[in-house]
XYZ file of C-alpha atoms in Angstrom:
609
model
C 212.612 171.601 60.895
C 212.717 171.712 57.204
C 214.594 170.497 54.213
C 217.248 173.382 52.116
C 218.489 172.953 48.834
C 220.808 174.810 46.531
C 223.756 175.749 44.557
C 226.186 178.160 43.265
C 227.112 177.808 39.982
C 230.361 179.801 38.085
C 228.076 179.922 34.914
C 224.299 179.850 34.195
C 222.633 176.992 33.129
C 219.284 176.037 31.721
C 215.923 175.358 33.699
C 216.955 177.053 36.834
C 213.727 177.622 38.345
C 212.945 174.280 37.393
C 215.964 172.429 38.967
C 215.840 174.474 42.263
C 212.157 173.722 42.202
C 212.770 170.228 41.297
C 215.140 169.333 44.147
C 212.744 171.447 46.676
C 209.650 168.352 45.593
C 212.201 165.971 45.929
C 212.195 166.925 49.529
C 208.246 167.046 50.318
C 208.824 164.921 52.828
C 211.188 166.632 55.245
C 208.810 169.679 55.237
C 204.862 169.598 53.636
C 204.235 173.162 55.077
C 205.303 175.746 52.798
C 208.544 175.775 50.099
C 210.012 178.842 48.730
C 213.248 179.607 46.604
C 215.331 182.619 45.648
C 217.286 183.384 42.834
C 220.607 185.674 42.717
C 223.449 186.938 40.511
C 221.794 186.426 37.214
C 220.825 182.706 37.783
C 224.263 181.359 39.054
C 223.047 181.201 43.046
C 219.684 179.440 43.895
C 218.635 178.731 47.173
C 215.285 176.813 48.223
C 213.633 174.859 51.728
C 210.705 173.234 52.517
C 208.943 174.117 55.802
C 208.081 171.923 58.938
C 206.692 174.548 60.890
C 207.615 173.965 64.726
C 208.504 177.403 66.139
C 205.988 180.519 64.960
C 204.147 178.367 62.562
C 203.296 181.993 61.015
C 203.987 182.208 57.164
C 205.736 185.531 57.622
C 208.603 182.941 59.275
C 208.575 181.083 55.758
C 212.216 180.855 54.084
C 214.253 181.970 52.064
C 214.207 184.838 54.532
C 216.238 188.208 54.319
C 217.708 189.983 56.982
C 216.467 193.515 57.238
C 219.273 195.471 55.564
C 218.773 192.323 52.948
C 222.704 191.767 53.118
C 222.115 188.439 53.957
C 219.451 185.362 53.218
C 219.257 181.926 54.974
C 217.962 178.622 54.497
C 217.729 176.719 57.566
C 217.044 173.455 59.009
C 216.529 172.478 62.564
C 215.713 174.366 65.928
C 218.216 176.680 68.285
C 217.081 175.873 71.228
C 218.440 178.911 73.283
C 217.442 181.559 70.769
C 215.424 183.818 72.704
C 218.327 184.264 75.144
C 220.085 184.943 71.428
C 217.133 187.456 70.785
C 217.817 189.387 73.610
C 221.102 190.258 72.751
C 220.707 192.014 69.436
C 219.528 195.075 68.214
C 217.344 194.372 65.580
C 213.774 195.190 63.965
C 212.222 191.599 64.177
C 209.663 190.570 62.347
C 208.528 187.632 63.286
C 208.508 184.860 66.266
C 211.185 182.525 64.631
C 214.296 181.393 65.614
C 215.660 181.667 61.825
C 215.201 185.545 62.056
C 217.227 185.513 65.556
C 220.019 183.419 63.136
C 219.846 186.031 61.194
C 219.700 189.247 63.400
C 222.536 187.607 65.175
C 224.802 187.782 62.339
C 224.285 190.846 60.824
C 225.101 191.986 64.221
C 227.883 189.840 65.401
C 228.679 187.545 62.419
C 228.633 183.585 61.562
C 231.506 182.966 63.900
C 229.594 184.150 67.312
C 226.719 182.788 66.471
C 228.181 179.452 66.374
C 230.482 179.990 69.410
C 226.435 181.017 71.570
C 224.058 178.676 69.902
C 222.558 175.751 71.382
C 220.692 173.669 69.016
C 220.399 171.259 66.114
C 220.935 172.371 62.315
C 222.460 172.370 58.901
C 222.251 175.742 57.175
C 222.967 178.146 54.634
C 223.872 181.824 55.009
C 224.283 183.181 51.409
C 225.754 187.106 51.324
C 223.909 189.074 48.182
C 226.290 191.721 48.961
C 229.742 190.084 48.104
C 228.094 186.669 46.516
C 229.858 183.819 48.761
C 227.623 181.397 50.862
C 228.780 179.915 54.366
C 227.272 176.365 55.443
C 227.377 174.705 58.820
C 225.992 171.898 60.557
C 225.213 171.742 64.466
C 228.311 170.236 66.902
C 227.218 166.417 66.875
C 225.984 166.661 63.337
C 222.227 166.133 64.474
C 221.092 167.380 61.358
C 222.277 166.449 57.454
C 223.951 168.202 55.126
C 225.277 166.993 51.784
C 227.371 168.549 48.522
C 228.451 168.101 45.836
C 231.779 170.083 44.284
C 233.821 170.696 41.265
C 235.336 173.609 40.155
C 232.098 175.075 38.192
C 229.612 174.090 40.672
C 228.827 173.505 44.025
C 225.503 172.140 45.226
C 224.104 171.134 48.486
C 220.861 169.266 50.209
C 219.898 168.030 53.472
C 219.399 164.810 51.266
C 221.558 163.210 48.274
C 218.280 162.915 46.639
C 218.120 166.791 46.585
C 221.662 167.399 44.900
C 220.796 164.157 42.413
C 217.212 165.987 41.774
C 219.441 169.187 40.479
C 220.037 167.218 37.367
C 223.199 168.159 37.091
C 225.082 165.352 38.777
C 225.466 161.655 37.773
C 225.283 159.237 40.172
C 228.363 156.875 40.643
C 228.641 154.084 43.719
C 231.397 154.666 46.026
C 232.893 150.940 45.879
C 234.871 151.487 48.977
C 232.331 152.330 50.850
C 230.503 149.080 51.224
C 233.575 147.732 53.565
C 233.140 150.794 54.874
C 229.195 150.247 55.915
C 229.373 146.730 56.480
C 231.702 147.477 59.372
C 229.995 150.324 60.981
C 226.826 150.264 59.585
C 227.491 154.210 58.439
C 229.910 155.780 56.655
C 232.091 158.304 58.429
C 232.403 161.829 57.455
C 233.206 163.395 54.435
C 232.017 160.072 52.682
C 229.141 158.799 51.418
C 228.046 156.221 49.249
C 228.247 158.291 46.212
C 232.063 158.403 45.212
C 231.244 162.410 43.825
C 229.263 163.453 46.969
C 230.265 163.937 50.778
C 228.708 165.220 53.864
C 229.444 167.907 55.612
C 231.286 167.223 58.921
C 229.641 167.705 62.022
C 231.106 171.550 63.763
C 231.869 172.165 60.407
C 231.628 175.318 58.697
C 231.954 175.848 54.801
C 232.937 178.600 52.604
C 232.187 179.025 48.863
C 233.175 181.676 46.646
C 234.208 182.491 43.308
C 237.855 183.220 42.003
C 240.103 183.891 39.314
C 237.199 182.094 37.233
C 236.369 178.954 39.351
C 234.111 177.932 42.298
C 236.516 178.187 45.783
C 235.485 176.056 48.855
C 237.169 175.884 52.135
C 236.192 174.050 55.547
C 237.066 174.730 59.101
C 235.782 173.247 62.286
C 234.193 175.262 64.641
C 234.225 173.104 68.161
C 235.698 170.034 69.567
C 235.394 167.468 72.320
C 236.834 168.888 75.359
C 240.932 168.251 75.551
C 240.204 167.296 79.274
C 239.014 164.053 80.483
C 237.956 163.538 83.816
C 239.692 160.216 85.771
C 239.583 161.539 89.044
C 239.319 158.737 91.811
C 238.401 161.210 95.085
C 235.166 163.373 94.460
C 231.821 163.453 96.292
C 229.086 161.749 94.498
C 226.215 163.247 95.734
C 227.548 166.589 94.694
C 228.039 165.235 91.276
C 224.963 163.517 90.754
C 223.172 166.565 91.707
C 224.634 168.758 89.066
C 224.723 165.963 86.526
C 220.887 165.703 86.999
C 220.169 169.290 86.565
C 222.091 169.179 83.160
C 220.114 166.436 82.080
C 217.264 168.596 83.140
C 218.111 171.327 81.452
C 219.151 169.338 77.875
C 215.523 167.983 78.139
C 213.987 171.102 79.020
C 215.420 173.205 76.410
C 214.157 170.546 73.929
C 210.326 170.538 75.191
C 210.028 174.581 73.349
C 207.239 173.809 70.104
C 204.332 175.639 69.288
C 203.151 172.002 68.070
C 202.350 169.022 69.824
C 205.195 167.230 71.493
C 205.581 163.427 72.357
C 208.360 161.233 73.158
C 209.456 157.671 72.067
C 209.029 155.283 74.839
C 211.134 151.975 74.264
C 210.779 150.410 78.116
C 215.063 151.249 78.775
C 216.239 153.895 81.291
C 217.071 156.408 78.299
C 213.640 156.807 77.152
C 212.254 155.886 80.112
C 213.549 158.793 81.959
C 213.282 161.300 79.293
C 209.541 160.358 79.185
C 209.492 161.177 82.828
C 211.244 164.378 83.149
C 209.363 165.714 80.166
C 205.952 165.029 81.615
C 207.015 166.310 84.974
C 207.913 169.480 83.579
C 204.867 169.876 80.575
C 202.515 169.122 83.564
C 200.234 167.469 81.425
C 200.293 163.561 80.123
C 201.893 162.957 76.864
C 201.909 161.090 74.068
C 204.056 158.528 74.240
C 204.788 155.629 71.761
C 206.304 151.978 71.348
C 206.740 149.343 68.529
C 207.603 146.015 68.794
C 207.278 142.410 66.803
C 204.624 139.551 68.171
C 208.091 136.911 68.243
C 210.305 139.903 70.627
C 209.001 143.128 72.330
C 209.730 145.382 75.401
C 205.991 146.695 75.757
C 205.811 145.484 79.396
C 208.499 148.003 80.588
C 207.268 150.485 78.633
C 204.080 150.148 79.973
C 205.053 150.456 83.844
C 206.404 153.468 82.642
C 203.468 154.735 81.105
C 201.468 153.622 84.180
C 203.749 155.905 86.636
C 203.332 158.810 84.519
C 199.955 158.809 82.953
C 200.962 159.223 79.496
C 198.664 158.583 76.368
C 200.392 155.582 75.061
C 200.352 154.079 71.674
C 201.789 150.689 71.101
C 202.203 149.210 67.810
C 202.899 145.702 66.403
C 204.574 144.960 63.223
C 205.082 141.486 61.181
C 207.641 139.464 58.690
C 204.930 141.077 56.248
C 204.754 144.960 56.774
C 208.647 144.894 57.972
C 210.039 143.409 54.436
C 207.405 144.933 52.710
C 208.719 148.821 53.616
C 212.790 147.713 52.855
C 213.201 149.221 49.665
C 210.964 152.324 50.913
C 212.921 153.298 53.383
C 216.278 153.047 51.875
C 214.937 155.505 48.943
C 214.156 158.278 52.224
C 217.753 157.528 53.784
C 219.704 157.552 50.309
C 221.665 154.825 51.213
C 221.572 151.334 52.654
C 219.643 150.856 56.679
C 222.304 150.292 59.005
C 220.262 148.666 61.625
C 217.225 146.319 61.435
C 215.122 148.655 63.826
C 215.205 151.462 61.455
C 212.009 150.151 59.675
C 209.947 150.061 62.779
C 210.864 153.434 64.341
C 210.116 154.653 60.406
C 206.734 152.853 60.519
C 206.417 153.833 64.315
C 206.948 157.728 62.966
C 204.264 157.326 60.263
C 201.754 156.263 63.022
C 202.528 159.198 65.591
C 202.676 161.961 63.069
C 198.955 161.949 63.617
C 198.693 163.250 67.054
C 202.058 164.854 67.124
C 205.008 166.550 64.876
C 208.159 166.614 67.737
C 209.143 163.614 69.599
C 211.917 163.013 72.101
C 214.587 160.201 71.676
C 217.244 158.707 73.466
C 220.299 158.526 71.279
C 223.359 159.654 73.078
C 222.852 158.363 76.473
C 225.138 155.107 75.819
C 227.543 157.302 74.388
C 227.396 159.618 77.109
C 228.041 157.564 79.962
C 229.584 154.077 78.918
C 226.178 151.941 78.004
C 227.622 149.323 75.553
C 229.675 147.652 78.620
C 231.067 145.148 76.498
C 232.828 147.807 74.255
C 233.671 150.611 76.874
C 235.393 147.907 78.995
C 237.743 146.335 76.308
C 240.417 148.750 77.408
C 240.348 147.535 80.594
C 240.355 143.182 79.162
C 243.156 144.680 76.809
C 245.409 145.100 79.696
C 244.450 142.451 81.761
C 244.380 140.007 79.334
C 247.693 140.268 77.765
C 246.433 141.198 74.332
C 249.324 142.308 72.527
C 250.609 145.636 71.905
C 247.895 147.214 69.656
C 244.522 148.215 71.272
C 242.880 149.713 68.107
C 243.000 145.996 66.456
C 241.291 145.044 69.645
C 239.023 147.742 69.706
C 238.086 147.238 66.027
C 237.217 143.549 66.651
C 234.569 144.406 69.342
C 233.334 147.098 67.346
C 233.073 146.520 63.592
C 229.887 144.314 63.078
C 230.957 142.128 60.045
C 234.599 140.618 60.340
C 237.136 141.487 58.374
C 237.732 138.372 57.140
C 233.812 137.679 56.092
C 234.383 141.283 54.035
C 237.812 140.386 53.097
C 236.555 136.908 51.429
C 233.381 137.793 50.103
C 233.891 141.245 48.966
C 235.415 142.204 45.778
C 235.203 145.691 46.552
C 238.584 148.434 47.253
C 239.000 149.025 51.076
C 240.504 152.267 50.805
C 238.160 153.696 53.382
C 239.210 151.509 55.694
C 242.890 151.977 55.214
C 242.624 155.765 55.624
C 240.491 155.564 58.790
C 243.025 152.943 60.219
C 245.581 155.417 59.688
C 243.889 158.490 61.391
C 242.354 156.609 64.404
C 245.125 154.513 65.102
C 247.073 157.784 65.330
C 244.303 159.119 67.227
C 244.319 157.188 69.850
C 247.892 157.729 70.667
C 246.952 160.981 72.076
C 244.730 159.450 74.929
C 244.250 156.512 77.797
C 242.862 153.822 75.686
C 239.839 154.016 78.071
C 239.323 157.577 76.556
C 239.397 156.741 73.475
C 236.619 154.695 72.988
C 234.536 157.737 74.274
C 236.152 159.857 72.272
C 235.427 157.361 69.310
C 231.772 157.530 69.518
C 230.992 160.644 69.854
C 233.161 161.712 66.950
C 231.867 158.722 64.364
C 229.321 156.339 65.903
C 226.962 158.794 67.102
C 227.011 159.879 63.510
C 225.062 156.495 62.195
C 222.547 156.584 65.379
C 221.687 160.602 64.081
C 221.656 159.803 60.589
C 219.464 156.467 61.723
C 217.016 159.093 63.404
C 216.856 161.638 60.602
C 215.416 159.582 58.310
C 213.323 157.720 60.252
C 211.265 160.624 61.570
C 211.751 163.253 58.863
C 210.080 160.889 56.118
C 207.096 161.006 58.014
C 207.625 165.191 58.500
C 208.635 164.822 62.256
C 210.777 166.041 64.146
C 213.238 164.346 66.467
C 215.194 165.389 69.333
C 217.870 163.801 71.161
C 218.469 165.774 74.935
C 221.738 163.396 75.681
C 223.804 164.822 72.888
C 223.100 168.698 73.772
C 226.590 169.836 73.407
C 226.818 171.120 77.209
C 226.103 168.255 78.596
C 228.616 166.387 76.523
C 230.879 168.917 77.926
C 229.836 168.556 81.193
C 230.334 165.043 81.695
C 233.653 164.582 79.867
C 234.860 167.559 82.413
C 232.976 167.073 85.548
C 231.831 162.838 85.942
C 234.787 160.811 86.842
C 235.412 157.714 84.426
C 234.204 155.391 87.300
C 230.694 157.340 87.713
C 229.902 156.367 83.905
C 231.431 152.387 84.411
C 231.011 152.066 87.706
C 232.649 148.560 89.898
C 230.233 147.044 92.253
C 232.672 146.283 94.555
C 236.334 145.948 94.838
C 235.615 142.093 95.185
C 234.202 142.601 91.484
C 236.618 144.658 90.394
C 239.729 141.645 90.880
C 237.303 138.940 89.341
C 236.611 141.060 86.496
C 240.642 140.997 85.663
C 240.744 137.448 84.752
C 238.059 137.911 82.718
C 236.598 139.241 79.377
C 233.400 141.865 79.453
C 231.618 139.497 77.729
C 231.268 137.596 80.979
C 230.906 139.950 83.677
C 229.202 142.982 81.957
C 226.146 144.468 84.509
C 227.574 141.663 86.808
C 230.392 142.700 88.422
C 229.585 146.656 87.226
C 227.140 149.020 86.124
C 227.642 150.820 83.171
C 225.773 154.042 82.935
C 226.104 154.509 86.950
C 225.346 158.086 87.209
C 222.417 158.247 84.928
C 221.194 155.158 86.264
C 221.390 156.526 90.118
C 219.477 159.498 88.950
C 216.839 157.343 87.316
C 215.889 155.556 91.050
C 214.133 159.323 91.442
C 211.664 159.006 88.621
C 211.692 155.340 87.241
C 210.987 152.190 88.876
C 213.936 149.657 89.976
C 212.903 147.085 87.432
C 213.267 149.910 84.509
C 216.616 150.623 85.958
C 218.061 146.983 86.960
C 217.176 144.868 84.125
C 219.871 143.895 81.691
C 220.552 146.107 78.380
C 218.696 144.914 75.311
C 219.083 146.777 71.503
C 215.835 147.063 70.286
C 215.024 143.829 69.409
C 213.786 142.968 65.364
C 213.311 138.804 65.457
C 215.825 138.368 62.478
C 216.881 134.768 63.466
C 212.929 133.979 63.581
C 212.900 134.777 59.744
C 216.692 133.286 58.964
C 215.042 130.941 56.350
C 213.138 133.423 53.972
C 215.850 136.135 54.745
C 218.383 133.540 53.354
C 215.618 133.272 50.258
C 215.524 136.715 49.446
C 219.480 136.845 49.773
C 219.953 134.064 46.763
C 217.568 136.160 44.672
C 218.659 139.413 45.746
C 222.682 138.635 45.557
C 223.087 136.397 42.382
C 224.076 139.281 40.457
C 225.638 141.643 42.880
C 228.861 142.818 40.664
C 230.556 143.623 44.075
C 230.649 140.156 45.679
C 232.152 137.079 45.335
C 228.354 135.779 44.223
C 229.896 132.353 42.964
C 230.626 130.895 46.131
C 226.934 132.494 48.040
C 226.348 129.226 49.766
C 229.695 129.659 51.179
C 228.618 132.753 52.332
C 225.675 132.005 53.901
C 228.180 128.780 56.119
C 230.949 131.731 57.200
C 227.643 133.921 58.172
C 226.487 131.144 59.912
C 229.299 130.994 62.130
C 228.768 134.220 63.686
C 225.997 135.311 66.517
C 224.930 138.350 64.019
C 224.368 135.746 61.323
C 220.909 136.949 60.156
C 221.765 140.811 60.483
C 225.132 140.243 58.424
C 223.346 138.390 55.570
C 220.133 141.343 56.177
C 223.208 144.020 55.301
C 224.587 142.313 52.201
C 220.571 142.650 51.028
C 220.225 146.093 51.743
C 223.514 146.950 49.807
C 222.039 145.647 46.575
C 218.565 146.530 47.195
C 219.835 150.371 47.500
C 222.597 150.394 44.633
C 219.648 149.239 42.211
C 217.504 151.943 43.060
C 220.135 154.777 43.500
C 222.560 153.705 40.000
C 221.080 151.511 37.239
C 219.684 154.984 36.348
C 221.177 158.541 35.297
C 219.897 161.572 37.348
C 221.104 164.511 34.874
C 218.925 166.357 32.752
């Protein structure tokens, strides 16, 4: 797990041992190991990373590292998780231990292309050929790992951080405008965009191409995988066959991530996700683990998480935060992420990170399990109120009012901002969803952009602390597995058929985990390892007491928002009455903070040098 850096320029410039070093320190964080960087064709190509050793912790696996016939050189970030099944297919002179030299014996025998098509893993990287001077980038299948550039036609450079690219000095900074509709609805920005209106990331199963011609920098993108085209709605299967092959590809996602040669933990929140990933991994270490939880004096899950740490023996560490240490580390953590937090929790699991990088550097998290198998009932039921209800004739309007956290018509008042973002995405998903059962669509929706906030949510979080994070439930075979092999009504599952015809006269809202069980599957696999009041008890997000603190969060607002260019400022205490009016109230008014907080730090100065 590291951080890479680099560029590939169509002329030379000054300082370039400076500005490769430069953006390599503005990465510390991401990897306090080792660094190195390499220079090629006369000071136009630089490439540099810095090193979080987790497999073969051996300098000789430092990067930039060569392949043996030195044709090509890689930066890498992340871990393939199936690369000594890899290693055993290739004739090759290794080295070292690593999985980056597999990457690279792997090409050099088979190229870029298989490697992608046989890996199993998270990671953004960079293959640069000395031989014809073109580089090829990709990023992992679920985008588990960040990569960012920047292009024009005389330069392309790329980080696993915007910090990295600004740290080049050869890029201003300028705010994508659009993009605070864009976050204030999701609470992430959807591939290519960021927040920078010059700067995009890469998309996740993307692969990118960059090369020189006819006297100006060439780039070109492809995807390399998809979602599968088939979605399973079957209505006569045997469940007991299912559940037993669903479980031993849960086993195997968590299994494949437990491979370190440095101490490994998990994050234990007191739900079934982490809860059962906690329990799988310690039945299959053999040994207790470390295991860790954070909560707030005011709100807290620690009892759950404790009967799971009970069961299982495992070292636990539980930490409390206050209104204090929580507002205190705002402006902190929005420097690591390079843009604005999309959700309150992301402080605590930062500050939770800090405080478990002392006894371990790898730690196992539950993203992708809601995702996976229909958690936010609410959401992943609104296709079936859509039809029930008489809602009209457009479900993506539907969909986007469950979904996007702050109205429209809060952003549409209060915003003075373009919405062009929104506008294109409204285009492309509404034709999206065309394609599919509207029911399929929402699954197909989060995986393909809200998993994307959740993984950039856990990236930063654990990597400015140097760990490393691991999410089993978005391993891209299980993903696979479930869309092809788990019958819609194994993932949202009706109690009853008595259930199932009161639920039609009414809205999710109201019968949610009463009249069915979202998650079903994973949750009938969890009765084997967790116990019932783990499993049973109604979801929860993580919970960060907001509403406790309404009063000083509404202080810091007037301060923080009287002279926010991009807001209708003049009329605040109106804002503050619309905010009022919704159940999010203190998050929505916590958002509008963080967008200021983070355009100060990232704009009222120029990066270039």
């Amino acid at each position: 797990m590291c951080g890479i850096n680099g560029f590939f320029l169509n002329n030379q410039v000054t300082c370039i041992e400076n500005r490769i070093q430069r953006m390599n320190d503005s990465l510390v964080h991401r990897g306090p190991d080792a660094e190195g960087t390499s220079i090629f064709s006369d000071g136009k190509v630089a490439i540099g990373q810095r090193r979080l050793s987790i497999i073969d912790v051996d300098a000789r696996s430092n990067q930039p590292m060569a392949s043996a016939t030195g044709k090509w050189v890689i930066v890498y970030n992340g871990e393939i998780y199936n690369f000594l099944d890899l290693k055993k297919k290739v004739d090759y002179p290794f080295q070292t231990n690593s999985d980056t030299e597999v990457i690279l014996a792997y090409v050099e025998q088979f190229g870029v292309e298989r490697f992608l098509d046989d890996c199993n893993g998270m990671f953004s990287l960079c293959l640069y050929n000395t031989e014809f001077d073109y580089m090829i980038l990709a990023r992992d299948r679920m985008g588990i790992k960040p990569l960012y550039y920047y292009y024009d036609t005389d330069k392309f450079i790329f980080s696993s951080e915007i910090k990295g690219i600004l740290s080049s000095g050869m890029v201003k900074s300028y705010l994508n405008e659009s993009a605070i509709d864009e976050y204030l609805g999701n609470r992430y920005i959807r591939a290519p965009y960021t927040f920078f209106s010059n700067i995009y990331q890469l998309a996740p199963a993307s692969k990118l191409f960059v090369y020189r011609n006819n006297g100006s920098i060439r780039m070109e993108i492809n995807s390399y995988w998809k979602l599968p085209e088939f979605f399973n709605f079957a209505t006569e299967y045997n469940e007991n066959e299912i559940l037993e092959e669903f479980s031993d590809e849960v086993c195997k996602a968590i299994q494949r991530r437990l491979i370190s040669d440095v101490p490994l933990g998990t994050y234990l929140s007191g739900g079934v996700d982490s809860s059962l990933i906690t329990a799988i991994a310690s039945i299959k270490m053999e040994k207790p683990i470390n295991t860790y939880t954070i909560g707030f004096a005011e709100d807290n899950e620690f009892q759950y998480a404790e009967l799971v740490e009970k069961r299982y023996q495992t070292i636990h560490h539980k930490i409390t935060i206050d209104y204090n240490e929580y507002f205190k580390n705002l402006k902190r953590i929005i420097f690591f992420k390079d843009a604005p937090l999309g959700i309150p929790n992301e402080i605590p699991l930062a500050l939770m990170s800090e405080v478990l990088k002392k006894d371990i550097t790898v730690v196992l998290s539950g993203e992708g399990a809601d995702e996976l198998m229909g958690g936010y009932g609410r959401i992943y039921r609104s296709a079936f109120d859509f039809e029930n209800n008489n809602l009209g004739s457009n479900f993506y309007e539907y969909f986007c009012s469950l979904y996007e956290y702050v109205p429209r018509k809060i952003r549409d008042r209060f915003l003075k901002t373009p919405m062009l973002l929104r506008e294109r995405f409204d285009k492309r998903i509404k034709e999206e969803f065309v394609m599919h059962r509207n029911e399929e669509n929402i699954f197909r929706y989060f995986h393909k952009y809200h998993v994307q906030g959740l993984l950039q949510r856990v990236d930063s979080t654990t990597m400015l602390a140097s760990v490393e994070a691991r999410v089993p439930f978005l391993d891209h075979r299980l993903i696979e597995f479930c869309y092809t092999k788990v019958p819609y009504d194994l993932k949202l599952h009706w109690k009853s058929n008595e259930s199932h015809q009161k639920a039609m006269s009414l809205f999710s809202k109201n019968y949610s985990e009463l009249y069915d069980v979202p998650k079903y599957l994973l949750k009938q696999m969890a009765y084997k390892y967790l116990p019932k009041t783990v499993i049973e008890r109604k979801k929860v997000g993580f919970p960060v007491p907001l509403a406790f603190w309404i009063n000083e969060i509404q202080d810091i607002a007037k301060n923080v928002l009287s002279d926010a260019y991009w807001m209708n400022h003049e009329v605040l205490d109106d804002f503050f009455i619309a905010c009022k009016t919704n159940a999010r109230f203190a998050q929505i008014i916590w958002m509008f903070i963080n967008i200021e907080v983070f355009r100060k730090l990232y704009f009222d100065k120029d990066w270039r040098y």
